[in-house]
Coordinates of C-alpha atoms in Angstrom, one line a residue:
M26 CA 46.2 -5.5 22.8
T27 CA 47.5 -7.0 19.5
K28 CA 46.8 -5.5 16.1
Q29 CA 44.8 -8.6 15.2
I30 CA 42.5 -8.2 18.2
K31 CA 42.0 -4.5 17.5
T32 CA 41.1 -5.3 13.9
T33 CA 38.7 -8.0 15.0
L34 CA 37.0 -5.7 17.4
A35 CA 36.8 -2.9 14.8
L36 CA 35.2 -5.3 12.3
G37 CA 32.8 -6.5 14.9
L38 CA 31.8 -2.9 15.8
M39 CA 31.2 -2.1 12.2
A40 CA 29.1 -5.2 11.7
S41 CA 27.1 -4.3 14.8
T42 CA 26.6 -0.8 13.6
A43 CA 25.4 -2.0 10.2
L44 CA 23.0 -4.5 11.8
T45 CA 21.7 -1.8 14.1
G46 CA 21.0 0.5 11.1
A47 CA 19.3 -2.3 9.3
A48 CA 17.2 -3.1 12.4
L49 CA 16.2 0.5 12.7
A50 CA 15.1 0.6 9.0
Q51 CA 13.2 -2.7 9.6
D52 CA 11.5 -1.2 12.6
K53 CA 9.8 1.5 10.4
S54 CA 6.6 0.3 9.0
V55 CA 3.2 1.6 7.8
T56 CA -0.1 0.0 7.2
I57 CA -1.9 1.5 4.1
A58 CA -5.5 0.8 3.3
S59 CA -6.9 1.4 -0.2
W60 CA -9.8 0.1 -2.3
G61 CA -8.4 -2.9 -4.0
G62 CA -8.7 -3.9 -7.7
S63 CA -6.7 -2.3 -10.5
Y64 CA -6.5 1.0 -8.6
Q65 CA -4.7 -0.4 -5.6
E66 CA -2.5 -2.5 -7.9
A67 CA -1.5 0.6 -9.8
Q68 CA -0.8 2.4 -6.5
S69 CA 1.3 -0.5 -5.3
K70 CA 3.4 -0.7 -8.4
A71 CA 3.9 3.0 -9.0
L72 CA 4.0 4.3 -5.4
F73 CA 4.1 1.9 -2.5
E74 CA 6.6 -0.8 -3.6
P75 CA 9.3 1.5 -5.0
A76 CA 9.0 4.0 -2.1
A77 CA 9.3 1.1 0.4
E78 CA 12.4 -0.1 -1.4
N79 CA 13.9 3.4 -1.5
T80 CA 13.2 4.3 2.1
G81 CA 13.5 0.9 3.9
I82 CA 10.0 1.4 5.3
E83 CA 8.0 -1.8 5.4
V84 CA 4.6 -1.4 3.8
K85 CA 1.6 -3.5 4.8
Q86 CA -1.4 -3.2 2.5
E87 CA -5.0 -3.7 3.2
T88 CA -8.3 -3.0 1.5
Y89 CA -11.0 -1.2 3.4
G90 CA -14.5 0.2 3.1
G91 CA -13.7 3.9 3.3
M92 CA -13.9 6.5 6.0
S93 CA -16.6 4.5 7.9
D94 CA -13.8 2.1 8.8
V95 CA -11.7 5.0 10.0
R96 CA -14.5 6.4 12.1
L97 CA -15.0 3.0 13.8
Q98 CA -11.3 2.7 14.6
V99 CA -11.0 6.2 15.9
S100 CA -14.1 6.0 18.0
S101 CA -13.1 2.7 19.5
G102 CA -9.5 3.9 20.2
Q103 CA -8.2 0.9 18.3
V104 CA -6.5 2.5 15.2
T105 CA -4.4 0.1 13.2
L106 CA -4.2 2.0 9.9
D107 CA -1.5 4.6 9.3
I108 CA -2.4 5.8 5.8
V109 CA -5.7 5.6 4.0
A110 CA -6.6 6.4 0.4
S111 CA -9.8 8.5 0.3
G112 CA -12.0 10.4 -2.1
S113 CA -11.5 14.2 -1.6
G114 CA -15.0 14.7 -0.4
S115 CA -14.9 11.9 2.1
A116 CA -11.6 13.2 3.5
S117 CA -13.0 16.7 3.8
R118 CA -15.9 15.4 5.9
A119 CA -13.7 13.1 7.9
A120 CA -11.4 16.0 8.8
A121 CA -14.4 18.1 9.9
E122 CA -15.4 15.2 12.2
G123 CA -11.9 15.1 13.8
L124 CA -11.0 11.7 12.3
L125 CA -7.7 12.7 10.7
E126 CA -4.3 14.0 11.7
P127 CA -3.2 17.3 10.3
L128 CA -0.4 16.9 7.7
D129 CA 3.0 18.4 8.2
Y130 CA 3.9 20.3 5.0
D131 CA 7.3 21.0 6.4
V132 CA 7.9 17.3 5.8
I133 CA 5.7 16.9 2.7
D134 CA 6.8 19.1 -0.2
V135 CA 3.8 20.4 -2.2
S136 CA 5.6 23.3 -3.9
T137 CA 5.0 21.8 -7.3
F138 CA 1.5 20.5 -6.7
Y139 CA -1.5 21.8 -8.6
P140 CA -3.4 24.3 -6.5
G141 CA -6.4 22.9 -4.7
L142 CA -5.2 19.3 -4.8
Y143 CA -4.2 19.1 -1.2
S144 CA -5.6 20.2 2.1
D145 CA -4.6 20.5 5.8
Y146 CA -5.6 16.8 6.3
C147 CA -5.3 15.1 2.9
I148 CA -2.6 15.1 0.2
G149 CA -3.6 14.5 -3.4
G150 CA -2.4 11.2 -4.9
D151 CA -4.1 11.3 -8.3
V152 CA -6.7 13.1 -10.4
F153 CA -9.6 11.1 -11.9
S154 CA -13.0 11.7 -13.5
V155 CA -16.4 10.3 -12.9
V156 CA -17.6 9.6 -16.5
A157 CA -20.5 8.1 -18.4
A158 CA -19.3 4.8 -19.9
W159 CA -21.0 2.5 -22.4
N160 CA -20.8 -0.9 -23.9
T161 CA -19.4 -0.6 -27.4
D162 CA -21.1 -3.9 -28.4
T163 CA -24.4 -2.2 -27.7
Y164 CA -23.9 1.3 -29.0
G165 CA -20.6 1.2 -31.0
D166 CA -18.9 4.6 -30.9
A167 CA -22.2 6.4 -30.6
G168 CA -22.7 6.1 -26.9
P169 CA -24.0 8.8 -24.5
Q170 CA -22.2 12.1 -25.0
N171 CA -23.6 13.9 -21.9
W172 CA -25.7 13.1 -18.8
A173 CA -29.0 13.9 -20.6
D174 CA -28.1 11.0 -23.0
F175 CA -27.3 8.7 -20.2
F176 CA -30.7 9.3 -18.6
D177 CA -32.6 9.1 -21.9
T178 CA -33.8 5.5 -22.1
E179 CA -35.7 6.0 -25.3
K180 CA -32.7 7.3 -27.3
F181 CA -30.4 4.8 -25.5
P182 CA -32.4 1.8 -24.4
G183 CA -30.6 -0.7 -22.2
T184 CA -29.6 -1.4 -18.6
R185 CA -27.6 1.0 -16.4
A186 CA -25.5 0.8 -13.3
Y187 CA -25.2 3.7 -11.0
R188 CA -23.4 4.8 -7.9
G189 CA -24.7 3.2 -4.7
T190 CA -23.6 6.1 -2.5
V191 CA -24.1 9.8 -2.8
S192 CA -20.6 10.9 -3.9
G193 CA -20.7 11.8 -7.5
A194 CA -24.3 10.6 -7.9
L195 CA -26.4 13.8 -7.7
E196 CA -24.4 16.1 -10.0
P197 CA -25.0 14.0 -13.2
A198 CA -28.7 13.8 -12.4
L199 CA -29.0 17.6 -12.2
M200 CA -27.1 18.1 -15.4
A201 CA -29.4 15.5 -17.0
D202 CA -32.3 17.6 -15.7
G203 CA -31.0 20.7 -17.6
V204 CA -29.0 22.4 -14.9
A205 CA -25.9 24.1 -16.2
P206 CA -22.7 22.6 -14.8
E207 CA -21.7 25.9 -13.2
D208 CA -25.0 26.0 -11.3
V209 CA -25.1 22.5 -10.1
Y210 CA -23.7 23.1 -6.6
E211 CA -25.8 26.2 -6.1
V212 CA -28.9 24.1 -6.8
L213 CA -27.7 21.2 -4.6
S214 CA -27.3 23.6 -1.7
S215 CA -30.8 23.0 -0.4
E216 CA -32.9 19.9 0.4
E217 CA -35.2 20.9 -2.5
G218 CA -32.3 20.8 -4.9
I219 CA -31.1 17.5 -3.6
E220 CA -34.7 16.1 -4.0
R221 CA -34.7 17.4 -7.6
A222 CA -31.6 15.3 -8.3
L223 CA -33.1 12.3 -6.5
D224 CA -36.4 12.6 -8.5
K225 CA -34.3 12.4 -11.7
I226 CA -32.6 9.2 -10.5
R227 CA -36.0 7.8 -9.5
E228 CA -37.1 8.2 -13.2
L229 CA -34.0 6.1 -14.2
K230 CA -34.3 3.6 -11.4
P231 CA -36.4 1.0 -13.3
H232 CA -33.5 0.8 -15.8
I233 CA -30.7 0.6 -13.2
A234 CA -29.7 -3.1 -12.8
V235 CA -27.0 -2.5 -10.3
F236 CA -26.1 0.3 -7.8
W237 CA -22.4 -0.3 -7.6
S238 CA -20.3 0.2 -4.5
S239 CA -16.7 0.0 -5.7
G240 CA -14.6 0.8 -8.7
A241 CA -13.6 -2.9 -9.1
Q242 CA -17.3 -3.7 -9.3
H243 CA -18.3 -1.2 -12.0
A244 CA -15.3 -2.1 -14.1
Q245 CA -16.2 -5.8 -13.9
L246 CA -19.8 -5.0 -14.8
M247 CA -18.6 -3.4 -18.1
K248 CA -15.9 -6.0 -18.7
D249 CA -18.5 -8.8 -18.4
G250 CA -21.1 -6.9 -20.4
E251 CA -23.6 -7.2 -17.6
V252 CA -24.9 -3.6 -18.2
D253 CA -25.1 -1.4 -21.2
M254 CA -23.8 1.8 -19.5
T255 CA -22.7 3.0 -16.1
T256 CA -21.2 5.8 -14.2
G257 CA -17.7 5.3 -12.9
W258 CA -14.0 6.2 -12.8
N259 CA -12.2 6.6 -16.1
G260 CA -9.1 4.7 -15.2
R261 CA -11.0 1.6 -14.2
F262 CA -12.7 1.6 -17.6
D263 CA -9.4 2.0 -19.4
N264 CA -8.0 -1.0 -17.6
A265 CA -11.2 -3.0 -18.4
A266 CA -10.7 -2.1 -22.0
K267 CA -7.1 -3.3 -21.9
D268 CA -8.4 -6.6 -20.5
G269 CA -10.8 -7.0 -23.5
G270 CA -13.8 -5.2 -22.1
K271 CA -16.0 -3.5 -24.8
V272 CA -16.2 -0.1 -23.1
S273 CA -15.8 3.5 -24.0
Y274 CA -16.6 6.8 -22.3
T275 CA -16.6 10.6 -22.6
F276 CA -15.0 13.3 -20.5
N277 CA -17.8 15.7 -21.5
Q278 CA -19.7 16.8 -18.4
A279 CA -17.5 14.4 -16.3
L280 CA -16.8 15.2 -12.7
L281 CA -13.2 16.2 -12.1
D282 CA -12.0 14.9 -8.7
Y283 CA -9.0 13.7 -6.9
D284 CA -8.1 10.9 -4.5
C285 CA -5.8 11.7 -1.6
F286 CA -4.0 10.1 1.3
A287 CA -4.8 10.8 4.9
I288 CA -3.5 9.7 8.3
P289 CA -6.2 8.5 10.7
K290 CA -6.3 10.2 14.1
G291 CA -4.1 8.2 16.5
A292 CA -2.3 6.3 13.8
P293 CA 0.3 4.1 15.5
N294 CA 3.1 5.1 13.1
K295 CA 2.2 8.7 12.4
D296 CA 5.7 10.1 12.0
T297 CA 6.7 7.3 9.6
A298 CA 3.4 7.8 7.7
M299 CA 4.2 11.5 7.2
E300 CA 7.7 10.5 5.9
F301 CA 6.2 7.9 3.6
L302 CA 3.6 10.4 2.2
A303 CA 6.4 12.9 1.5
E304 CA 8.2 10.2 -0.5
I305 CA 5.2 9.0 -2.6
S306 CA 4.3 12.6 -3.4
K307 CA 7.5 13.2 -5.3
A308 CA 7.3 13.5 -9.1
E309 CA 9.5 10.5 -9.6
Y310 CA 6.8 8.2 -8.3
Q311 CA 3.7 10.1 -9.6
D312 CA 5.0 10.0 -13.2
D313 CA 4.8 6.2 -13.1
L314 CA 1.1 6.0 -12.1
P315 CA -0.3 6.5 -15.6
K316 CA 1.6 3.4 -16.7
Y317 CA -0.8 1.3 -14.7
I318 CA -4.0 3.3 -14.6
T319 CA -5.0 6.5 -16.5
Y320 CA -5.3 8.9 -13.6
G321 CA -3.4 12.1 -13.7
P322 CA -0.7 13.1 -11.3
T323 CA -1.3 15.8 -8.7
N324 CA 2.3 16.9 -8.7
K325 CA 2.6 18.9 -12.0
A326 CA 6.4 18.3 -12.0
A327 CA 5.5 14.7 -12.9
Y328 CA 4.7 16.0 -16.4
E329 CA 8.3 17.3 -16.7
T330 CA 10.3 14.1 -16.0
G331 CA 9.9 12.7 -19.5
E332 CA 8.1 9.6 -18.3
I333 CA 4.6 10.8 -19.4
S334 CA 4.4 11.1 -23.2
A335 CA 2.3 13.7 -24.9
E336 CA 0.0 11.0 -26.1
V337 CA -0.5 9.6 -22.6
A338 CA -0.9 13.1 -21.2
A339 CA -3.8 13.7 -23.6
S340 CA -5.7 10.8 -22.2
L341 CA -5.4 11.9 -18.6
P342 CA -8.2 13.8 -16.8
S343 CA -6.0 16.6 -15.7
S344 CA -4.8 17.5 -19.2
P345 CA -6.0 21.1 -20.0
E346 CA -8.2 19.9 -22.9
N347 CA -10.0 17.3 -20.9
A348 CA -10.3 19.3 -17.7
A349 CA -12.0 22.1 -19.6
K350 CA -15.0 19.8 -20.4
Q351 CA -15.6 18.8 -16.8
L352 CA -17.2 20.0 -13.6
P353 CA -14.7 20.1 -10.7
I354 CA -16.0 18.5 -7.5
S355 CA -16.9 21.0 -4.7
L356 CA -15.3 20.0 -1.5
E357 CA -17.1 22.8 0.3
W358 CA -20.4 21.4 -0.8
Y359 CA -19.5 17.9 0.4
A360 CA -18.3 19.2 3.8
E361 CA -21.6 21.0 4.3
W362 CA -24.2 18.8 2.7
E363 CA -22.8 15.2 2.3
Q364 CA -24.4 13.8 5.5
V365 CA -27.9 15.2 4.7
A366 CA -27.6 14.2 1.1
A367 CA -26.4 10.7 1.9
E368 CA -29.4 10.0 4.2
M369 CA -31.8 11.2 1.5
Y370 CA -30.0 9.1 -1.1
Q371 CA -30.2 5.9 1.0
E372 CA -33.9 6.5 1.5
M373 CA -34.4 6.8 -2.2
L374 CA -32.5 3.5 -2.7
T375 CA -34.7 1.6 -0.3
E376 CA -38.0 2.9 -1.7

């Protein structure tokens, strides 16, 4: 065999090996479902797109309606989603129903995560707050400073929007009714306590123009000036304000919560999904999220990379000063009571 032939064969083998490696990288893919709007756009820019580029994993994005979609896929045996964004409470209940795969923390490193911001079935992606927001054209800077103000239609006349599902809807009503934040979940741990919260919402109901169903919706309501105040997620309001919306809010008595990523039971690309979750949980991705939406990282090492300035950190829900004003969501309560409370809430909405 001549030297030229040997060289040609060697080059061909190298090219073949390179192509095989590229093909293997291209074979890895995950389908991720989130909630759309400015939130998913921020996730995409900070997490999904750069992680896809760095790992070679192809990412297909969808929007979805929450764990009800996962329940339908799992029960039908036709699971198409590999990773879903979820509220922490919804994920807790979905895990209890057997709808999620357990996460492998030998693959996903949570050694620098804040305590409590991950579970056996869901890994925290961001920290956010459910706040009371108001239209600054209507109230200027003197909007509602607590939930009692939000529910006071004499002191603050005007139209409201409120959560159309039970998550984050009952706690503000109880605080407005005089229950101390530290006692809220104790009171809610009975049907009588849930009914007390519902009665408070019933009082406000004539002034509620919209029961919102998504973050994109409540942000648009404020951006368009369709309501004078609403409950909702702080980051959505910050983005609405950047887009010219006349909106402000307070962290006082807000609900401190986190969103997380989960893998549906029977996900077609479970191992790749686990690998991808490990990647987007790193500080080098999480420190970019506040550039696109003002939600705090769950990986505390993200505050140490130099990407998050002290000024930006002070505006995030998980900063110590802001966190101290808020009521942390109780996953234990949602796991035990969400189904009962959700049924009672829907009955109230249809009255």
